[in-house]
Structures are given as C-alpha cells and as structure tokens.
Amino acid sequence: MRFHTRKWIKPQDLNPNGTLFGGRLLEWIDEEAALYAIIQLENSRTVTKFMSEIDFKSSAREGDIVEIGMDVVKFGNASITLRCEVRNKMTREVIITIERIVMVSLDDQGKAKPHGKTEIEFVKDRLKN
Ligand SMILES: CC(C)(COP(=O)(O)OP(=O)(O)OC[C@H]1O[C@@H](n2cnc3c(N)ncnc32)[C@H](O)[C@@H]1OP(=O)(O)O)[C@@H](O)C(=O)NCCC(=O)NCCS
C-alpha cells in the first residue's frame, strides 16, 4: 500500500468530542480515492460508486498528522476497486480501514466506460513513451 497524502488535524476538523470528525476523514478519503482512480484510469470523469463497511478503529487529535493509503484490489471493466487505510503518521496506529471502494470511469454521457487498464501504472513511466 502506498501512502501518498498527509493531513494535519486542525481545530475545524474536530467533532464535539475533540477528536477527528468522521465526516471530514471520509471527505479526504473520497478525494484521495478519486485522485488515485483518475490517475490510474486516465479519465477525469471517474466517480465513486460504492464503499464497503467503514471501520473507525481509533481516532486522531488536534495536531496529529495522518496519512492516507490506497491499494488496488481489482481492475474491472469500467471500474477500479481500491482498499484504503488511514493511519497516524508518527505512531502507525490504524485509524480507519475500508476494504472496497469502487470507482467507475464514465463517458461524456455519464455512462460507465471501459478503461482498458489491467495493472498499476506510474506517470513517470507513461512519460518515457
Ligand atoms: C456509476 C454509474 C454510471 C454506474 O451505473 P451502472 O448502471 O451500475 O453501470 P454498470 O452496471 O455498467 O456498472 C459499472 C461498474 O460498476 C460496478 N458496480 C455497479 N454497481 C455496483 C455496486 N453496487 N457495488 C460495486 N460495484 C458496482 C459494476 O460491477 C461495473 O464494474 P465493471 O464495469 O468493472 O464490471 C451510476 O451508478 C452512477 O452514475 N452513479 C452515481 C455515481 C456518482 O455520481 N458518484 C458521486 C457521488 S454522488
């Protein structure tokens, strides 16, 4: 799993309990999944279709640094299925896991569009060609 994005927990990210607000974390995860899928599928019209059970295992406090990791579970026809883990950057304590996030590549009519991808690619390798 690659951890690309780091976030710093600020006062506006907290719930009334003084810990990280779950909705904020889900927003960050959804954006990270979208960015990951758009880059992999090379289609900016890629949307979130499905998220499996969300398991908040621990929390984070103001000033903590968290990192968001993504991995590919499966390349489908029009979809890509991702797995997500968020952890505390300093302690490595896991904050949340989501086993399946399904992102779907769309055409300009908003219909599912086959992406033709079968494996993880790196932008630097694409640029060599
Ligand atoms: C994404 C969307 C076009 C898919 O439409 P659809 O009629 O289900 O399309 P398909 O049946 O062709 O399925 C497309 C892919 O999604 C997958 N899929 C569909 N429903 C799914 C579900 N409930 N769970 C997991 N995957 C699902 C299919 O397996 C298929 O994958 P594949 O092509 O890799 O085999 C449509 O549901 C949609 O527009 N949803 C709204 C998405 C959106 O706006 N998200 C932003 C948040 S609001």
PDB file of C-alpha atoms and ligand atoms in Angstrom:
ATOM      1  CA  MET A   1       0.000   0.000   0.000  1.00  0.00           C
ATOM      2  CA  ARG A   2       1.259   3.473  -0.879  1.00  0.00           C
ATOM      3  CA  PHE A   3       0.624   6.403   1.438  1.00  0.00           C
ATOM      4  CA  HIS A   4       0.577   9.489  -0.767  1.00  0.00           C
ATOM      5  CA  THR A   5      -1.299  12.110   1.199  1.00  0.00           C
ATOM      6  CA  ARG A   6      -0.702  13.518   4.663  1.00  0.00           C
ATOM      7  CA  LYS A   7      -3.178  15.636   6.599  1.00  0.00           C
ATOM      8  CA  TRP A   8      -2.687  17.767   9.674  1.00  0.00           C
ATOM      9  CA  ILE A   9      -5.618  17.701  12.121  1.00  0.00           C
ATOM     10  CA  LYS A  10      -6.767  21.280  12.729  1.00  0.00           C
ATOM     11  CA  PRO A  11      -9.490  22.760  15.006  1.00  0.00           C
ATOM     12  CA  GLN A  12     -12.021  22.832  12.137  1.00  0.00           C
ATOM     13  CA  ASP A  13     -11.618  19.049  11.669  1.00  0.00           C
ATOM     14  CA  LEU A  14     -12.801  18.099  15.159  1.00  0.00           C
ATOM     15  CA  ASN A  15     -16.116  16.740  16.454  1.00  0.00           C
ATOM     16  CA  PRO A  16     -17.689  17.874  19.783  1.00  0.00           C
ATOM     17  CA  ASN A  17     -15.669  15.138  21.483  1.00  0.00           C
ATOM     18  CA  GLY A  18     -12.490  16.969  20.466  1.00  0.00           C
ATOM     19  CA  THR A  19     -11.338  14.200  18.141  1.00  0.00           C
ATOM     20  CA  LEU A  20     -11.224  13.958  14.357  1.00  0.00           C
ATOM     21  CA  PHE A  21     -14.714  14.302  12.804  1.00  0.00           C
ATOM     22  CA  GLY A  22     -15.540  11.158  10.812  1.00  0.00           C
ATOM     23  CA  GLY A  23     -17.223  13.114   8.018  1.00  0.00           C
ATOM     24  CA  ARG A  24     -14.060  15.124   7.422  1.00  0.00           C
ATOM     25  CA  LEU A  25     -11.990  11.955   7.206  1.00  0.00           C
ATOM     26  CA  LEU A  26     -14.442  10.409   4.723  1.00  0.00           C
ATOM     27  CA  GLU A  27     -14.227  13.568   2.595  1.00  0.00           C
ATOM     28  CA  TRP A  28     -10.418  13.252   2.495  1.00  0.00           C
ATOM     29  CA  ILE A  29     -10.654   9.539   1.678  1.00  0.00           C
ATOM     30  CA  ASP A  30     -13.177  10.098  -1.122  1.00  0.00           C
ATOM     31  CA  GLU A  31     -10.958  12.767  -2.676  1.00  0.00           C
ATOM     32  CA  GLU A  32      -7.887  10.547  -2.380  1.00  0.00           C
ATOM     33  CA  ALA A  33      -9.745   7.615  -3.983  1.00  0.00           C
ATOM     34  CA  ALA A  34     -10.918   9.875  -6.809  1.00  0.00           C
ATOM     35  CA  LEU A  35      -7.409  11.228  -7.436  1.00  0.00           C
ATOM     36  CA  TYR A  36      -5.924   7.730  -7.343  1.00  0.00           C
ATOM     37  CA  ALA A  37      -8.545   6.337  -9.736  1.00  0.00           C
ATOM     38  CA  ILE A  38      -8.387   9.301 -12.136  1.00  0.00           C
ATOM     39  CA  ILE A  39      -4.604   8.963 -12.415  1.00  0.00           C
ATOM     40  CA  GLN A  40      -4.733   5.170 -12.845  1.00  0.00           C
ATOM     41  CA  LEU A  41      -7.629   5.121 -15.322  1.00  0.00           C
ATOM     42  CA  GLU A  42      -6.524   8.310 -17.140  1.00  0.00           C
ATOM     43  CA  ASN A  43     -10.080   9.610 -17.071  1.00  0.00           C
ATOM     44  CA  SER A  44     -11.070  12.688 -15.079  1.00  0.00           C
ATOM     45  CA  ARG A  45     -14.738  11.597 -15.293  1.00  0.00           C
ATOM     46  CA  THR A  46     -14.307   8.918 -12.658  1.00  0.00           C
ATOM     47  CA  VAL A  47     -16.809   8.782  -9.798  1.00  0.00           C
ATOM     48  CA  THR A  48     -17.361   6.970  -6.528  1.00  0.00           C
ATOM     49  CA  LYS A  49     -19.871   4.116  -6.901  1.00  0.00           C
ATOM     50  CA  PHE A  50     -19.574   2.067  -3.731  1.00  0.00           C
ATOM     51  CA  MET A  51     -17.856   1.970  -0.353  1.00  0.00           C
ATOM     52  CA  SER A  52     -17.898  -1.124   1.818  1.00  0.00           C
ATOM     53  CA  GLU A  53     -18.143  -1.151   5.594  1.00  0.00           C
ATOM     54  CA  ILE A  54     -16.298   1.703   7.267  1.00  0.00           C
ATOM     55  CA  ASP A  55     -14.479   0.696  10.415  1.00  0.00           C
ATOM     56  CA  PHE A  56     -13.193   3.520  12.624  1.00  0.00           C
ATOM     57  CA  LYS A  57     -10.577   1.673  14.683  1.00  0.00           C
ATOM     58  CA  SER A  58      -9.089   4.619  16.563  1.00  0.00           C
ATOM     59  CA  SER A  59      -9.202   8.387  16.438  1.00  0.00           C
ATOM     60  CA  ALA A  60      -6.891  11.341  15.997  1.00  0.00           C
ATOM     61  CA  ARG A  61      -6.480  14.578  17.927  1.00  0.00           C
ATOM     62  CA  GLU A  62      -5.682  18.167  17.037  1.00  0.00           C
ATOM     63  CA  GLY A  63      -2.078  18.439  15.872  1.00  0.00           C
ATOM     64  CA  ASP A  64      -1.826  14.794  14.795  1.00  0.00           C
ATOM     65  CA  ILE A  65      -0.560  14.010  11.303  1.00  0.00           C
ATOM     66  CA  VAL A  66      -2.441  11.258   9.485  1.00  0.00           C
ATOM     67  CA  GLU A  67      -1.581   9.601   6.189  1.00  0.00           C
ATOM     68  CA  ILE A  68      -3.977   8.093   3.672  1.00  0.00           C
ATOM     69  CA  GLY A  69      -3.009   4.895   1.855  1.00  0.00           C
ATOM     70  CA  MET A  70      -4.568   3.314  -1.231  1.00  0.00           C
ATOM     71  CA  ASP A  71      -4.072  -0.027  -2.893  1.00  0.00           C
ATOM     72  CA  VAL A  72      -5.712  -1.613  -5.932  1.00  0.00           C
ATOM     73  CA  VAL A  73      -7.851  -4.659  -5.157  1.00  0.00           C
ATOM     74  CA  LYS A  74      -9.059  -5.167  -8.722  1.00  0.00           C
ATOM     75  CA  PHE A  75      -9.160  -3.605 -12.164  1.00  0.00           C
ATOM     76  CA  GLY A  76     -12.616  -4.223 -13.608  1.00  0.00           C
ATOM     77  CA  ASN A  77     -14.076  -3.336 -16.984  1.00  0.00           C
ATOM     78  CA  ALA A  78     -15.244   0.217 -16.213  1.00  0.00           C
ATOM     79  CA  SER A  79     -14.384   0.109 -12.512  1.00  0.00           C
ATOM     80  CA  ILE A  80     -11.382   0.008 -10.249  1.00  0.00           C
ATOM     81  CA  THR A  81     -11.705  -1.357  -6.712  1.00  0.00           C
ATOM     82  CA  LEU A  82      -9.461   0.211  -4.087  1.00  0.00           C
ATOM     83  CA  ARG A  83      -8.604  -0.594  -0.481  1.00  0.00           C
ATOM     84  CA  CYS A  84      -7.937   2.284   1.911  1.00  0.00           C
ATOM     85  CA  GLU A  85      -6.134   2.577   5.214  1.00  0.00           C
ATOM     86  CA  VAL A  86      -5.590   5.749   7.217  1.00  0.00           C
ATOM     87  CA  ARG A  87      -3.037   5.736   9.998  1.00  0.00           C
ATOM     88  CA  ASN A  88      -1.278   8.070  12.384  1.00  0.00           C
ATOM     89  CA  LYS A  89       1.956   9.114  10.684  1.00  0.00           C
ATOM     90  CA  MET A  90       4.009   9.068  13.897  1.00  0.00           C
ATOM     91  CA  THR A  91       2.633   6.020  15.733  1.00  0.00           C
ATOM     92  CA  ARG A  92       1.393   3.978  12.730  1.00  0.00           C
ATOM     93  CA  GLU A  93      -1.805   3.338  14.684  1.00  0.00           C
ATOM     94  CA  VAL A  94      -4.588   2.491  12.216  1.00  0.00           C
ATOM     95  CA  ILE A  95      -7.489   4.972  12.305  1.00  0.00           C
ATOM     96  CA  ILE A  96      -9.780   3.556   9.605  1.00  0.00           C
ATOM     97  CA  THR A  97      -9.880   0.818   7.001  1.00  0.00           C
ATOM     98  CA  ILE A  98     -12.209   0.479   4.027  1.00  0.00           C
ATOM     99  CA  GLU A  99     -11.831  -2.851   2.253  1.00  0.00           C
ATOM    100  CA  ARG A 100     -13.577  -1.911  -1.020  1.00  0.00           C
ATOM    101  CA  ILE A 101     -14.049   1.456  -2.679  1.00  0.00           C
ATOM    102  CA  VAL A 102     -15.417   1.064  -6.224  1.00  0.00           C
ATOM    103  CA  MET A 103     -14.712   3.939  -8.592  1.00  0.00           C
ATOM    104  CA  VAL A 104     -16.270   3.933 -12.074  1.00  0.00           C
ATOM    105  CA  SER A 105     -14.936   5.519 -15.236  1.00  0.00           C
ATOM    106  CA  LEU A 106     -17.628   7.394 -17.204  1.00  0.00           C
ATOM    107  CA  ASP A 107     -18.049   8.628 -20.772  1.00  0.00           C
ATOM    108  CA  ASP A 108     -19.270  12.121 -21.620  1.00  0.00           C
ATOM    109  CA  GLN A 109     -22.880  10.907 -21.328  1.00  0.00           C
ATOM    110  CA  GLY A 110     -22.297   9.782 -17.732  1.00  0.00           C
ATOM    111  CA  LYS A 111     -22.416   6.083 -18.652  1.00  0.00           C
ATOM    112  CA  ALA A 112     -19.877   3.510 -17.466  1.00  0.00           C
ATOM    113  CA  LYS A 113     -16.957   3.436 -19.905  1.00  0.00           C
ATOM    114  CA  PRO A 114     -14.408   0.595 -20.176  1.00  0.00           C
ATOM    115  CA  HIS A 115     -10.970   1.871 -19.202  1.00  0.00           C
ATOM    116  CA  GLY A 116      -8.774  -0.865 -20.677  1.00  0.00           C
ATOM    117  CA  LYS A 117      -6.395  -0.873 -17.670  1.00  0.00           C
ATOM    118  CA  THR A 118      -5.198  -4.093 -16.032  1.00  0.00           C
ATOM    119  CA  GLU A 119      -2.323  -3.074 -13.760  1.00  0.00           C
ATOM    120  CA  ILE A 120      -0.963  -0.206 -11.708  1.00  0.00           C
ATOM    121  CA  GLU A 121       0.894   2.342 -13.824  1.00  0.00           C
ATOM    122  CA  PHE A 122       3.232   5.149 -12.837  1.00  0.00           C
ATOM    123  CA  VAL A 123       3.003   8.523 -14.540  1.00  0.00           C
ATOM    124  CA  LYS A 124       6.808   8.731 -14.875  1.00  0.00           C
ATOM    125  CA  ASP A 125       6.767   5.531 -16.983  1.00  0.00           C
ATOM    126  CA  ARG A 126       3.996   6.865 -19.213  1.00  0.00           C
ATOM    127  CA  LEU A 127       6.054   9.991 -19.859  1.00  0.00           C
ATOM    128  CA  LYS A 128       9.024   7.931 -21.127  1.00  0.00           C
ATOM    129  CA  ASN A 129       6.986   6.738 -24.132  1.00  0.00           C
TER     130      ASN A 129
HETATM  131  C1  LIG B   1     -21.565   4.871 -11.856  1.00  0.00           C
HETATM  132  C2  LIG B   1     -22.819   4.524 -12.663  1.00  0.00           C
HETATM  133  C3  LIG B   1     -22.735   5.194 -14.036  1.00  0.00           C
HETATM  134  C4  LIG B   1     -22.824   3.021 -12.824  1.00  0.00           C
HETATM  135  O1  LIG B   1     -24.029   2.688 -13.483  1.00  0.00           O
HETATM  136  P1  LIG B   1     -24.458   1.156 -13.618  1.00  0.00           P
HETATM  137  O2  LIG B   1     -25.734   1.140 -14.352  1.00  0.00           O
HETATM  138  O3  LIG B   1     -24.359   0.471 -12.314  1.00  0.00           O
HETATM  139  O4  LIG B   1     -23.314   0.663 -14.581  1.00  0.00           O
HETATM  140  P2  LIG B   1     -22.836  -0.813 -14.801  1.00  0.00           P
HETATM  141  O5  LIG B   1     -23.890  -1.797 -14.411  1.00  0.00           O
HETATM  142  O6  LIG B   1     -22.288  -0.839 -16.207  1.00  0.00           O
HETATM  143  O7  LIG B   1     -21.635  -0.970 -13.763  1.00  0.00           O
HETATM  144  C5  LIG B   1     -20.430  -0.262 -13.946  1.00  0.00           C
HETATM  145  C6  LIG B   1     -19.411  -0.837 -12.991  1.00  0.00           C
HETATM  146  O8  LIG B   1     -19.810  -0.515 -11.660  1.00  0.00           O
HETATM  147  C7  LIG B   1     -19.840  -1.702 -10.870  1.00  0.00           C
HETATM  148  N1  LIG B   1     -20.916  -1.583  -9.919  1.00  0.00           N
HETATM  149  C8  LIG B   1     -22.182  -1.236 -10.178  1.00  0.00           C
HETATM  150  N2  LIG B   1     -22.909  -1.242  -9.054  1.00  0.00           N
HETATM  151  C9  LIG B   1     -22.063  -1.609  -8.058  1.00  0.00           C
HETATM  152  C10 LIG B   1     -22.224  -1.790  -6.653  1.00  0.00           C
HETATM  153  N3  LIG B   1     -23.392  -1.611  -6.050  1.00  0.00           N
HETATM  154  N4  LIG B   1     -21.158  -2.155  -5.952  1.00  0.00           N
HETATM  155  C11 LIG B   1     -19.963  -2.348  -6.535  1.00  0.00           C
HETATM  156  N5  LIG B   1     -19.738  -2.171  -7.868  1.00  0.00           N
HETATM  157  C12 LIG B   1     -20.799  -1.814  -8.604  1.00  0.00           C
HETATM  158  C13 LIG B   1     -20.100  -2.820 -11.829  1.00  0.00           C
HETATM  159  O9  LIG B   1     -19.643  -4.042 -11.303  1.00  0.00           O
HETATM  160  C14 LIG B   1     -19.339  -2.364 -13.050  1.00  0.00           C
HETATM  161  O10 LIG B   1     -17.971  -2.690 -12.908  1.00  0.00           O
HETATM  162  P3  LIG B   1     -17.144  -3.281 -14.171  1.00  0.00           P
HETATM  163  O11 LIG B   1     -17.500  -2.459 -15.372  1.00  0.00           O
HETATM  164  O12 LIG B   1     -15.697  -3.091 -13.798  1.00  0.00           O
HETATM  165  O13 LIG B   1     -17.522  -4.708 -14.333  1.00  0.00           O
HETATM  166  C15 LIG B   1     -24.132   5.023 -11.954  1.00  0.00           C
HETATM  167  O14 LIG B   1     -24.460   4.166 -10.880  1.00  0.00           O
HETATM  168  C16 LIG B   1     -23.988   6.435 -11.411  1.00  0.00           C
HETATM  169  O15 LIG B   1     -23.924   7.400 -12.178  1.00  0.00           O
HETATM  170  N6  LIG B   1     -23.941   6.556 -10.063  1.00  0.00           N
HETATM  171  C17 LIG B   1     -23.688   7.836  -9.428  1.00  0.00           C
HETATM  172  C18 LIG B   1     -22.180   7.991  -9.213  1.00  0.00           C
HETATM  173  C19 LIG B   1     -21.845   9.340  -8.625  1.00  0.00           C
HETATM  174  O16 LIG B   1     -22.323  10.361  -9.062  1.00  0.00           O
HETATM  175  N7  LIG B   1     -20.976   9.327  -7.614  1.00  0.00           N
HETATM  176  C20 LIG B   1     -20.579  10.530  -6.944  1.00  0.00           C
HETATM  177  C21 LIG B   1     -21.174  10.584  -5.586  1.00  0.00           C
HETATM  178  S1  LIG B   1     -22.820  11.165  -5.589  1.00  0.00           S
END
